[in-house]
Structure formats: C-alpha cells, structure tokens
Short mmCIF file of C-alpha atoms in Angstrom, two decimals:
data_model
loop_
_atom_site.label_atom_id
_atom_site.label_comp_id
_atom_site.label_asym_id
_atom_site.label_seq_id
_atom_site.Cartn_x
_atom_site.Cartn_y
_atom_site.Cartn_z
CA UNK B 1 4.37 20.43 -23.56
CA UNK B 2 5.07 21.86 -20.11
CA UNK B 3 1.36 21.93 -19.35
CA UNK B 4 1.35 18.16 -19.35
CA UNK B 5 3.81 17.86 -16.48
CA UNK B 6 2.34 20.69 -14.42
CA UNK B 7 1.14 19.67 -10.96
CA UNK B 8 -2.48 18.69 -10.52
CA UNK B 9 -4.15 20.96 -7.99
CA UNK B 10 -7.43 20.40 -6.20
CA UNK B 11 -9.11 22.62 -3.63
CA UNK B 12 -12.09 21.93 -1.43
CA UNK B 13 -13.76 23.59 1.52
CA UNK B 14 -14.99 21.51 4.41
CA UNK B 15 -17.30 22.51 7.23
CA UNK B 16 -15.35 20.48 9.80
CA UNK B 17 -12.18 21.41 11.70
CA UNK B 18 -8.65 20.86 10.31
CA UNK B 19 -8.10 18.26 13.02
CA UNK B 20 -11.16 16.28 11.90
CA UNK B 21 -10.17 16.67 8.25
CA UNK B 22 -6.62 15.49 8.90
CA UNK B 23 -7.79 12.53 11.01
CA UNK B 24 -10.35 11.50 8.42
CA UNK B 25 -7.82 11.74 5.58
CA UNK B 26 -5.26 9.59 7.42
CA UNK B 27 -6.47 7.23 10.13
CA UNK B 28 -9.96 7.34 8.64
CA UNK B 29 -8.96 6.65 5.03
CA UNK B 30 -10.60 3.23 4.97
CA UNK B 31 -13.99 4.80 5.66
CA UNK B 32 -14.01 6.87 2.47
CA UNK B 33 -11.45 5.75 -0.11
CA UNK B 34 -13.34 4.28 -3.12
CA UNK B 35 -11.53 0.93 -2.99
CA UNK B 36 -13.23 -0.97 -5.78
CA UNK B 37 -12.43 1.55 -8.49
CA UNK B 38 -9.27 3.16 -7.15
CA UNK B 39 -6.88 0.42 -6.16
CA UNK B 40 -4.56 -2.21 -7.53
CA UNK B 41 -6.74 -5.12 -6.41
CA UNK B 42 -10.20 -3.73 -7.08
CA UNK B 43 -12.86 -5.81 -5.34
CA UNK B 44 -10.15 -7.91 -3.65
CA UNK B 45 -9.27 -4.96 -1.43
CA UNK B 46 -10.62 -5.23 2.11
CA UNK B 47 -8.79 -2.32 3.72
CA UNK B 48 -6.76 0.78 2.96
CA UNK B 49 -4.27 2.01 5.54
CA UNK B 50 -2.58 5.40 5.96
CA UNK B 51 0.07 5.50 8.70
CA UNK B 52 0.24 9.19 9.73
CA UNK B 53 3.88 9.47 10.70
CA UNK B 54 7.10 10.23 8.88
CA UNK B 55 8.07 7.09 7.00
CA UNK B 56 4.59 5.69 7.44
CA UNK B 57 3.14 3.43 4.78
CA UNK B 58 0.05 3.92 2.67
CA UNK B 59 -1.18 0.59 1.36
CA UNK B 60 -4.07 -1.67 0.46
CA UNK B 61 -4.78 -5.07 2.00
CA UNK B 62 -6.42 -7.84 -0.02
CA UNK B 63 -8.78 -10.55 1.15
CA UNK B 64 -5.90 -13.03 0.98
CA UNK B 65 -3.80 -10.88 3.31
CA UNK B 66 -1.42 -9.56 0.65
CA UNK B 67 -0.43 -5.92 0.95
CA UNK B 68 0.41 -3.50 -1.88
CA UNK B 69 2.07 -0.18 -1.23
CA UNK B 70 0.72 3.03 -2.66
CA UNK B 71 3.30 5.33 -1.12
CA UNK B 72 5.17 6.51 1.93
CA UNK B 73 4.77 9.53 4.17
CA UNK B 74 7.50 12.12 3.77
CA UNK B 75 6.11 14.73 6.11
CA UNK B 76 3.31 14.57 8.66
CA UNK B 77 2.52 17.90 10.33
CA UNK B 78 -0.79 17.31 12.10
CA UNK B 79 -3.16 18.90 11.40
CA UNK B 80 -1.74 21.29 8.79
CA UNK B 81 0.19 19.36 6.19
CA UNK B 82 0.84 15.96 4.71
CA UNK B 83 3.38 15.08 2.06
CA UNK B 84 3.62 11.57 0.68
CA UNK B 85 5.01 9.72 -2.29
CA UNK B 86 2.55 8.11 -4.67
CA UNK B 87 3.52 5.05 -6.64
CA UNK B 88 0.65 2.56 -6.59
CA UNK B 89 1.63 -0.41 -8.70
CA UNK B 90 4.71 1.34 -10.02
CA UNK B 91 8.37 1.85 -9.18
CA UNK B 92 8.77 3.26 -5.64
CA UNK B 93 12.09 4.85 -6.62
CA UNK B 94 10.55 7.22 -9.13
CA UNK B 95 7.34 8.26 -7.44
CA UNK B 96 5.10 11.22 -7.91
CA UNK B 97 4.41 13.23 -4.79
CA UNK B 98 1.25 14.50 -3.13
CA UNK B 99 0.99 17.38 -0.69
CA UNK B 100 -2.24 18.05 1.20
CA UNK B 101 -2.67 21.21 3.27
CA UNK B 102 -5.42 21.76 5.82
CA UNK B 103 -6.00 25.41 6.71
CA UNK B 104 -8.51 26.67 9.26
CA UNK B 105 -11.06 29.10 7.88
CA UNK B 106 -13.94 30.95 9.51
CA UNK B 107 -16.35 28.20 8.50
CA UNK B 108 -14.18 25.10 8.66
CA UNK B 109 -11.17 23.94 6.66
CA UNK B 110 -9.65 24.72 3.30
CA UNK B 111 -8.06 21.57 1.87
CA UNK B 112 -5.52 21.97 -0.92
CA UNK B 113 -4.07 18.97 -2.70
CA UNK B 114 -1.16 19.12 -5.10
CA UNK B 115 0.00 16.07 -7.05
CA UNK B 116 3.38 16.72 -8.63
CA UNK B 117 6.68 15.42 -10.01
CA UNK B 118 5.09 13.73 -13.01
CA UNK B 119 8.42 14.17 -14.77
CA UNK B 120 9.95 11.60 -12.40
CA UNK B 121 7.98 8.82 -14.02
CA UNK B 122 10.09 9.05 -17.17
CA UNK B 123 12.42 6.18 -16.26
CA UNK B 124 10.24 3.21 -15.61
CA UNK B 125 11.04 -0.04 -13.95
CA UNK B 126 8.47 -2.81 -14.02
CA UNK B 127 5.05 -2.13 -12.60
CA UNK B 128 2.78 -4.37 -10.59
CA UNK B 129 0.38 -6.11 -12.93
CA UNK B 130 -0.41 -9.53 -11.57
CA UNK B 131 -3.87 -10.53 -12.63
CA UNK B 132 -5.42 -7.18 -11.92
CA UNK B 133 -6.94 -4.77 -14.35
CA UNK B 134 -4.57 -1.85 -14.08
CA UNK B 135 -7.28 0.70 -14.48
CA UNK B 136 -6.13 3.96 -13.05
CA UNK B 137 -2.79 2.60 -11.96
CA UNK B 138 -1.85 1.90 -15.55
CA UNK B 139 -3.20 5.20 -16.68
CA UNK B 140 -1.07 7.08 -14.18
CA UNK B 141 2.00 5.09 -15.11
CA UNK B 142 1.34 5.43 -18.82
CA UNK B 143 0.71 9.13 -18.43
CA UNK B 144 3.92 9.62 -16.54
CA UNK B 145 5.91 7.75 -19.15
CA UNK B 146 4.42 9.77 -21.96
CA UNK B 147 4.73 13.07 -20.15
CA UNK B 148 8.38 12.79 -19.20
CA UNK L 1 -11.07 4.18 -13.87
CA UNK L 2 -13.45 1.29 -13.33
CA UNK L 3 -11.52 -1.94 -13.27
CA UNK L 4 -12.64 -4.30 -15.98
CA UNK L 5 -14.54 -1.82 -18.10
CA UNK L 6 -13.20 -0.76 -21.48
CA UNK L 7 -12.75 2.97 -21.21
CA UNK L 8 -12.20 5.25 -24.17
CA UNK L 9 -8.59 5.51 -23.06
CA UNK L 10 -7.96 1.79 -23.52
CA UNK L 11 -6.36 1.95 -27.00
CA UNK L 12 -4.15 4.77 -25.78
CA UNK L 13 -3.07 2.73 -22.77
CA UNK L 14 -2.35 -0.24 -25.02
CA UNK L 15 -0.30 1.99 -27.25
CA UNK L 16 1.67 3.36 -24.32
CA UNK L 17 1.93 0.00 -22.59
CA UNK L 18 4.72 -1.26 -24.82
CA UNK L 19 8.39 -0.34 -24.34
CA UNK L 20 9.17 0.04 -28.02
CA UNK L 21 6.17 2.25 -28.62
CA UNK L 22 7.18 4.39 -25.65
CA UNK L 23 10.65 4.68 -27.16
CA UNK L 24 9.02 5.85 -30.39
CA UNK L 25 7.09 8.48 -28.40
CA UNK L 26 10.39 9.68 -26.95
CA UNK L 27 11.87 10.05 -30.43
CA UNK L 28 8.84 11.81 -31.87
CA UNK L 29 8.92 14.35 -29.06
CA UNK L 30 11.93 15.81 -30.84
CA UNK L 31 9.96 16.26 -34.04
CA UNK L 32 8.40 14.41 -36.99
CA UNK L 33 10.28 11.38 -38.30
CA UNK L 34 9.99 8.77 -41.00
CA UNK L 35 9.84 5.04 -40.36
CA UNK L 36 13.42 4.71 -41.60
CA UNK L 37 14.70 7.39 -39.25
CA UNK L 38 12.92 5.80 -36.28
CA UNK L 39 14.17 2.33 -37.14
CA UNK L 40 17.73 3.59 -37.46
CA UNK L 41 17.60 4.86 -33.88
CA UNK L 42 16.06 1.78 -32.27
CA UNK L 43 17.12 -1.87 -32.05
CA UNK L 44 13.97 -2.76 -33.97
CA UNK L 45 13.39 -3.68 -37.63
CA UNK L 46 11.58 -1.37 -40.04
CA UNK L 47 8.59 -3.70 -40.40
CA UNK L 48 8.27 -3.87 -36.62
CA UNK L 49 8.41 -0.08 -36.37
CA UNK L 50 5.75 0.19 -39.06
CA UNK L 51 3.52 -2.18 -37.15
CA UNK L 52 3.95 -0.21 -33.94
CA UNK L 53 3.25 3.07 -35.71
CA UNK L 54 0.06 1.64 -37.20
CA UNK L 55 -1.23 0.76 -33.75
CA UNK L 56 -0.19 4.14 -32.38
CA UNK L 57 -1.97 5.83 -35.25
CA UNK L 58 -5.15 3.85 -34.60
CA UNK L 59 -4.95 4.85 -30.93
CA UNK L 60 -4.70 8.49 -31.94
CA UNK L 61 -1.22 8.83 -30.50
CA UNK L 62 0.53 9.66 -33.79
CA UNK L 63 -0.47 11.15 -37.13
CA UNK L 64 1.29 10.84 -40.46
CA UNK L 65 1.78 13.38 -43.24
CA UNK L 66 3.28 12.81 -46.65
CA UNK L 67 6.42 14.91 -47.03
CA UNK L 68 7.80 14.56 -50.51
CA UNK L 69 8.86 10.98 -51.03
CA UNK L 70 8.58 10.11 -47.33
CA UNK L 71 5.81 9.88 -44.80
CA UNK L 72 6.54 11.71 -41.57
CA UNK L 73 5.04 10.61 -38.27
CA UNK L 74 4.24 13.13 -35.55
CA UNK L 75 3.12 12.86 -31.97
CA UNK L 76 -0.55 13.75 -31.57
CA UNK L 77 -0.60 16.24 -28.70
CA UNK L 78 -4.33 15.77 -28.30
CA UNK L 79 -3.83 12.21 -27.06
CA UNK L 80 -1.49 13.33 -24.32
CA UNK L 81 -3.79 16.21 -23.45
CA UNK L 82 -6.61 13.67 -23.10
CA UNK L 83 -4.51 11.54 -20.80
CA UNK L 84 -3.66 14.66 -18.83
CA UNK L 85 -7.34 15.52 -18.52
CA UNK L 86 -7.94 12.07 -17.10
CA UNK L 87 -5.13 12.51 -14.61
CA UNK L 88 -6.57 15.90 -13.66
CA UNK L 89 -9.85 14.23 -12.77
CA UNK L 90 -8.34 11.34 -10.84
CA UNK L 91 -8.64 12.87 -7.39
CA UNK L 92 -12.19 14.16 -7.86
CA UNK L 93 -14.02 11.07 -6.65
CA UNK L 94 -11.70 10.26 -3.71
CA UNK L 95 -11.88 13.87 -2.53
CA UNK L 96 -15.65 13.98 -2.93
CA UNK L 97 -15.92 10.95 -0.67
CA UNK L 98 -13.38 12.36 1.76
CA UNK L 99 -15.35 15.59 2.12
CA UNK L 100 -18.63 13.78 2.65
CA UNK L 101 -17.14 11.53 5.31
CA UNK L 102 -15.19 14.23 7.16
CA UNK L 103 -18.22 16.50 7.34
CA UNK L 104 -20.61 13.73 8.32
CA UNK L 105 -18.39 12.59 11.17
CA UNK L 106 -18.14 16.11 12.52
CA UNK L 107 -21.91 16.54 12.49
CA UNK L 108 -22.40 13.25 14.32
CA UNK L 109 -20.04 14.35 17.05
CA UNK L 110 -22.07 17.44 17.94
#
C-alpha cells in the first residue's frame, strides 16, 4: 500500500523567467487559481491570497468577508523554492505539505511541485464543513484518512 | 471536483466520511475479518457493523468472501487506488491555469 502514500509530483515547463513564475504563483495567485471548483466556498469565494513570506498565510476570502485558511508558508526562497502546509478545510495540525521549485532553464523555467506527507492525515480532527459542498476538500481529507 | 455535482467518487466519500466506517477500514488493513471480529474490536453493535459494511460494499470499498462458516470482509484496494488517482490529478487544473497566466503576463511585458 506504500504507493498510496507516495508524494504526488507534477512537473511543468514555462517560457517565462523563474522570477515571473514565482511572482505569479504567489502574489498573483488570485489571477489564476480556479476558485469556483477548487475552494472551500466555491462560488462564494471572491479572492485567494498567498502571502510570500515565512509564516505567511494562504487563504480564501468569501463575499461576506469570512476567511478560510488553506495553509501556511514554511519556506519562501524567492525565486527558487516555496514550501507550504496544505490543509484546506481540515486540521491545521496534521497538514500535508507542498514544495514548489522554480529552476531557470535555457528557455524559461522548470517548475516542480511535490505534494507529500499524506500519512499525516491519519489522525483527524474535525474538518470545516459548514454549508459547503466539500468537493475536493473532502476528497483530500477522505483520501488521507484512508491512506494512513 | 466540481462543487455540487455528484461525481463517481461520491459513494466512496460517503463511505469514508463516517468515523466508524473509517475505523473499520483501519481494522481491515490488517487483513480480512468477519463481522463478529470487527464488532468485538469496536464499541459498535454487530447489526451496526453489518449495516456499515453493506454501505462500504456498495461503495466498492470492501468485498466479502465466504470462508467456511463465516463471511470475511476485505478492503478493496481498487477503491483506494481510485481515490489516489483522483488525488494525483488534483493539481492538474490549477497548474494548467498557472502556466497560462505566468506565460501570458511575461509576453505582455515585452
């Protein structure tokens, strides 16, 4: 069953510079994150924020002003590396972790994302439900519980 | 991942969304068990365990095989593999959008 808890790895090549990639990923997150389908609040979400500093918050803001945390920044090494916890709608004390690396190439930037520590989700506290369809939040939490 | 839409994973999520059923998953990870064995290890009655197992079976999370006089329940690896496949694909759309935006911005700046 070890394959189930292996880290998820994604790689993509961009034609822009690492600086542009890093800036877009962090300060520019609201311009690209698919809010309606990938959030706790769905269509209630008006903004997504990524604070690019150690201890910075990553969160969604709803049309009523409420904020819901997705994670916190562990490491912010502009423009090469980002490490942050990931616990949208779930217990912040047992988060998964995401590392994103931005490496300059001859034609732009190699972006490597690793989403790991699925085994940490074994012990679950309550998760944010409210009136929202859990969608992917529930799936991630359910997956983590089953995979531990 | 679309909020509101019933995805094929819905029954699986329902199955995994309950604490007792998750406890049953934990037990079955050690190996096949009968209803009696499961009930003896949980603060839940046999009929309740049976009911949970039925739902888990319908969700494709467990299978049952007759073993002599008892029926043994096993965890269906395929269900967890399916969930894993979904998790594997989670970042695809966000990253696709990220790439498109990062590259577009760069072009506009030139």
